[in-house]
Short mmCIF file of C-alpha atoms in Angstrom, two decimals:
data_model
loop_
_atom_site.label_atom_id
_atom_site.label_comp_id
_atom_site.label_asym_id
_atom_site.label_seq_id
_atom_site.Cartn_x
_atom_site.Cartn_y
_atom_site.Cartn_z
CA MET A 34 39.71 26.98 39.53
CA LYS A 35 41.39 23.56 39.23
CA LYS A 36 38.36 21.95 40.82
CA THR A 37 36.08 23.68 38.31
CA ASN A 38 38.21 22.55 35.40
CA ARG A 39 38.19 18.99 36.73
CA ASN A 40 34.38 19.06 36.97
CA MET A 41 34.14 20.33 33.41
CA GLN A 42 36.42 17.54 32.26
CA TRP A 43 34.18 14.95 33.91
CA VAL A 44 31.10 16.49 32.29
CA LEU A 45 32.73 16.51 28.86
CA ALA A 46 33.92 12.94 29.33
CA LEU A 47 30.37 11.83 30.21
CA VAL A 48 28.98 13.62 27.17
CA PHE A 49 31.51 11.95 24.88
CA VAL A 50 30.71 8.55 26.36
CA LEU A 51 26.98 9.06 25.77
CA LEU A 52 27.58 10.26 22.21
CA GLY A 53 29.77 7.26 21.53
CA PHE A 54 27.11 4.90 22.87
CA LEU A 55 24.38 6.51 20.74
CA MET A 56 26.51 6.43 17.61
CA THR A 57 27.40 2.76 18.18
CA TYR A 58 23.73 1.89 18.76
CA GLN A 59 22.64 3.73 15.63
CA TYR A 60 25.37 2.01 13.59
CA LYS A 61 24.26 -1.42 14.79
CA GLN A 62 20.66 -0.58 13.95
CA LEU A 63 21.64 0.38 10.43
CA GLN A 64 23.77 -2.75 10.03
CA ASP A 65 21.04 -5.13 11.15
CA PRO A 66 19.82 -7.21 8.20
CA VAL A 67 16.30 -6.72 6.95
CA LYS A 68 13.92 -9.02 8.79
CA LYS A 69 13.09 -12.09 6.78
CA LEU A 70 9.45 -13.01 6.50
CA THR A 71 8.36 -16.34 7.89
CA VAL A 72 6.47 -18.80 5.70
CA GLN A 73 3.22 -17.81 7.41
CA GLU A 74 3.89 -14.09 6.95
CA THR A 75 4.71 -14.68 3.28
CA GLU A 76 1.46 -16.60 2.78
CA ASP A 77 -0.47 -13.83 4.54
CA LEU A 78 1.16 -11.23 2.28
CA PHE A 79 0.24 -13.15 -0.88
CA HIS A 80 -3.31 -13.55 0.45
CA GLU A 81 -3.63 -9.79 1.06
CA ILE A 82 -2.30 -9.09 -2.46
CA GLU A 83 -4.87 -11.42 -4.02
CA MET A 84 -7.66 -9.81 -1.99
CA LEU A 85 -6.53 -6.35 -3.15
CA LYS A 86 -6.56 -7.52 -6.76
CA GLU A 87 -10.12 -8.80 -6.34
CA GLU A 88 -11.18 -5.54 -4.69
CA LYS A 89 -9.65 -3.54 -7.55
CA ALA A 90 -11.48 -5.65 -10.11
CA ALA A 91 -14.75 -5.17 -8.20
CA LEU A 92 -14.22 -1.40 -8.13
CA VAL A 93 -13.61 -1.36 -11.89
CA ASP A 94 -16.82 -3.34 -12.46
CA SER A 95 -18.70 -0.98 -10.14
CA ASN A 96 -17.38 2.05 -12.00
CA ASN A 97 -18.46 0.54 -15.32
CA LYS A 98 -21.93 -0.13 -13.93
CA LEU A 99 -22.24 3.45 -12.67
CA THR A 100 -21.31 4.68 -16.14
CA GLU A 101 -24.02 2.55 -17.68
CA ASP A 102 -26.52 3.76 -15.07
CA LEU A 103 -25.68 7.35 -16.00
CA LYS A 104 -26.39 6.58 -19.62
CA SER A 105 -29.73 5.03 -18.62
CA TYR A 106 -30.71 8.21 -16.73
CA GLU A 107 -29.80 10.33 -19.73
CA LEU A 108 -31.87 8.16 -22.06
CA ALA A 109 -34.80 8.28 -19.65
CA ALA A 110 -34.80 12.07 -19.48
CA SER A 111 -37.43 12.27 -22.20
CA SER A 112 -39.74 9.88 -20.35
CA SER A 113 -40.74 11.02 -16.87
CA ASN A 114 -42.26 7.64 -15.95
CA GLU A 115 -39.09 5.73 -16.85
CA ALA A 116 -36.92 8.29 -15.07
CA ASN A 117 -39.02 8.01 -11.94
CA GLN A 118 -38.67 4.23 -12.04
CA LEU A 119 -34.89 4.49 -12.29
CA LEU A 120 -34.79 6.92 -9.37
CA LYS A 121 -37.00 4.60 -7.33
CA THR A 122 -34.68 1.67 -8.04
CA GLU A 123 -31.66 3.74 -7.03
CA LEU A 124 -33.39 4.87 -3.84
CA ASP A 125 -34.27 1.29 -2.93
CA GLN A 126 -30.66 0.25 -3.49
CA SER A 127 -29.45 3.07 -1.25
CA ARG A 128 -31.81 1.97 1.52
CA LEU A 129 -30.40 -1.56 1.28
CA LEU A 130 -26.79 -0.42 1.54
CA LEU A 131 -27.41 2.16 4.26
CA GLY A 132 -29.18 -0.40 6.41
CA LEU A 133 -32.56 1.32 6.48
CA VAL A 134 -34.50 -1.88 5.71
CA ASP A 135 -34.31 -5.52 6.77
CA VAL A 136 -32.29 -7.53 4.27
CA LYS A 137 -31.77 -11.17 3.42
CA GLY A 138 -29.36 -13.17 1.33
CA PRO A 139 -26.61 -15.80 1.42
CA GLY A 140 -23.70 -15.33 3.74
CA LEU A 141 -21.96 -16.46 6.87
CA THR A 142 -22.66 -16.79 10.59
CA LEU A 143 -19.73 -16.55 13.00
CA SER A 144 -19.92 -17.42 16.70
CA LEU A 145 -17.43 -16.22 19.34
CA LYS A 146 -17.72 -17.99 22.68
CA PRO A 147 -15.16 -17.45 25.47
CA THR A 148 -13.36 -20.54 26.70
CA ASP A 149 -12.93 -21.27 30.41
CA PRO A 150 -10.68 -18.54 31.92
CA LEU A 151 -9.32 -21.10 34.40
CA LEU A 152 -7.59 -22.89 31.52
CA ASN A 153 -5.32 -19.88 31.06
CA PRO A 154 -5.55 -17.96 34.35
CA GLN A 155 -2.39 -15.95 33.77
CA THR A 156 -2.97 -14.84 30.20
CA PHE A 157 -6.72 -15.10 29.53
CA THR A 158 -8.13 -11.91 28.01
CA TYR A 159 -11.68 -11.06 26.97
CA LEU A 160 -12.07 -9.55 23.54
CA THR A 161 -12.54 -5.81 23.08
CA ASP A 162 -13.71 -3.41 20.40
CA LEU A 163 -10.39 -4.01 18.60
CA GLU A 164 -11.19 -7.64 17.82
CA LEU A 165 -14.73 -6.85 16.65
CA VAL A 166 -13.55 -4.05 14.37
CA TYR A 167 -10.87 -6.39 13.02
CA ILE A 168 -13.47 -9.06 12.16
CA ILE A 169 -15.78 -6.51 10.53
CA ASN A 170 -12.91 -5.25 8.38
CA GLU A 171 -12.04 -8.80 7.33
CA LEU A 172 -15.66 -9.47 6.34
CA LYS A 173 -16.01 -6.18 4.47
CA PHE A 174 -12.74 -6.83 2.71
CA ALA A 175 -14.22 -10.15 1.56
CA GLY A 176 -17.25 -8.33 0.13
CA ALA A 177 -19.83 -8.40 2.94
CA GLU A 178 -22.78 -6.17 1.98
CA ALA A 179 -24.53 -6.24 5.37
CA ILE A 180 -23.20 -7.15 8.82
CA SER A 181 -24.75 -7.43 12.28
CA ILE A 182 -23.34 -8.22 15.73
CA ASN A 183 -25.88 -9.81 18.06
CA ASP A 184 -28.57 -8.54 15.66
CA LYS A 185 -27.25 -4.96 15.84
CA ARG A 186 -26.83 -3.72 12.27
CA ILE A 187 -23.45 -2.26 11.40
CA ALA A 188 -24.12 0.94 9.45
CA ILE A 189 -22.06 3.94 8.33
CA GLN A 190 -22.64 5.69 11.68
CA THR A 191 -22.18 2.64 13.88
CA GLY A 192 -19.73 3.09 16.74
CA ILE A 193 -17.98 0.21 18.51
CA LYS A 194 -16.29 1.02 21.81
CA SER A 195 -15.26 -0.97 24.90
CA SER A 196 -16.06 0.32 28.37
CA SER A 197 -13.16 1.46 30.56
CA ASN A 198 -13.08 -1.84 32.48
CA ASN A 199 -14.04 -3.93 29.40
CA SER A 200 -17.14 -5.28 31.14
CA TYR A 201 -19.13 -4.58 27.97
CA ILE A 202 -18.78 -3.28 24.42
CA LEU A 203 -21.09 -0.59 23.05
CA ILE A 204 -22.51 -1.14 19.57
CA ASN A 205 -25.03 1.45 18.38
CA ASP A 206 -25.15 2.56 22.05
CA GLU A 207 -26.27 -0.94 23.09
CA LYS A 208 -24.24 -3.22 25.36
CA VAL A 209 -22.67 -6.50 24.22
CA SER A 210 -20.90 -8.65 26.81
CA PRO A 211 -17.51 -10.15 25.84
CA ARG A 212 -18.12 -12.76 28.55
CA GLU A 213 -21.02 -14.26 26.62
CA GLU A 214 -21.40 -15.72 23.14
CA ILE A 215 -21.33 -13.14 20.36
CA VAL A 216 -22.91 -13.95 16.99
CA ILE A 217 -21.89 -12.09 13.86
CA LYS A 218 -23.87 -12.34 10.62
CA ALA A 219 -22.65 -11.22 7.21
CA ILE A 220 -24.48 -11.24 3.87
CA GLY A 221 -22.42 -11.63 0.72
CA ASP A 222 -20.66 -14.28 -1.33
CA LYS A 223 -20.68 -17.08 1.23
CA GLU A 224 -17.63 -18.81 -0.25
CA LYS A 225 -15.49 -15.66 -0.14
CA LEU A 226 -16.66 -14.82 3.37
CA ASN A 227 -15.89 -18.35 4.54
CA SER A 228 -12.43 -18.21 2.96
CA ALA A 229 -11.70 -14.91 4.70
CA VAL A 230 -12.30 -16.28 8.20
CA ALA A 231 -11.04 -19.81 7.49
CA PHE A 232 -7.67 -18.56 6.26
CA GLN A 233 -4.91 -19.75 8.59
CA GLY A 234 -4.23 -17.18 11.29
CA ALA A 235 -7.14 -14.92 10.33
CA MET A 236 -9.00 -15.53 13.58
CA SER A 237 -6.02 -15.52 15.95
CA TYR A 238 -5.92 -11.76 16.41
CA ASN A 239 -5.25 -10.68 20.01
CA ALA A 240 -7.87 -12.03 22.45
CA LEU A 241 -9.59 -14.16 19.79
CA GLU A 242 -7.21 -16.99 20.67
CA PHE A 243 -9.11 -17.39 23.95
CA TYR A 244 -12.45 -17.90 22.17
CA ASP A 245 -14.12 -20.90 20.63
CA ILE A 246 -14.75 -19.64 17.09
CA ARG A 247 -17.22 -21.36 14.81
CA PHE A 248 -18.45 -20.22 11.41
CA GLN A 249 -20.87 -21.61 8.88
CA PRO A 250 -21.78 -20.55 5.32
CA VAL A 251 -25.56 -20.38 4.88
CA ASP A 252 -27.86 -20.03 1.89
CA GLU A 253 -30.05 -17.36 3.47
CA LEU A 254 -29.63 -14.96 6.37
CA VAL A 255 -31.86 -12.18 7.64
CA ILE A 256 -30.24 -9.05 9.05
CA ASN A 257 -32.45 -6.45 10.66
CA LYS A 258 -32.31 -2.77 9.75
CA TYR A 259 -30.36 -0.06 11.56
CA GLU A 260 -32.68 1.18 14.28
CA LYS A 261 -31.12 4.56 15.08
CA PRO A 262 -31.84 7.68 13.00
CA PHE A 263 -28.99 9.04 10.90
CA SER A 264 -27.80 12.55 11.71
CA ALA A 265 -25.82 15.07 9.66
CA SER A 266 -25.07 18.34 11.43
CA PHE A 267 -21.79 19.28 9.81
CA ILE A 268 -21.60 17.75 6.34
CA GLU A 269 -23.18 19.25 3.27
CA GLU A 270 -22.88 18.76 -0.48
CA ALA A 271 -19.72 20.27 -1.93
CA LYS A 272 -20.52 22.22 -5.08
#
């Protein structure tokens, strides 16, 4: 019986020690001061805020335009020819945005070329789908209206996924090698697009630091259409 009581005492003592450790750890965590932002992090935060303001303003302008378009459709209701013309214009615009036709316009070209792995043998990493998705998001955030990667159009049903061993990246079910130069094209306001990628630290995400990155605003780019057919098996209009 004494031996059993002694064992129970040891167990209780161990439990109390663990509880004390956890409570001390939690207290220290709560007492830690809030992390102060570095100068670079502060600049990045202000940059993101400014970009959000611009995006909000663009959305307001877009909403106003849609309202005016609605009024135009209502006014054209009495004239079938004018209504048909408006519908045709809207359809053409949808084709442009969905990527169903080749498009051209001002924008930016961005080249990603891997540096020599022997320069950083211990840490060198080839880019993955994460870096490409990151770049696409940065370009879209800056107002890109059409984007392609190695002439593969990025559309609403485009998938970007690295292979298990990262020997290639699938884009629209086509292979892109991270060991070779990758060229990204984006059509939009070339100054805004250039600012988005030229911003300090913007192109240092993950494996991008191991790539020679060059970008150039251009007056006219051509981006080919999305080659795969769209499919919709599960979605339908909500009424």
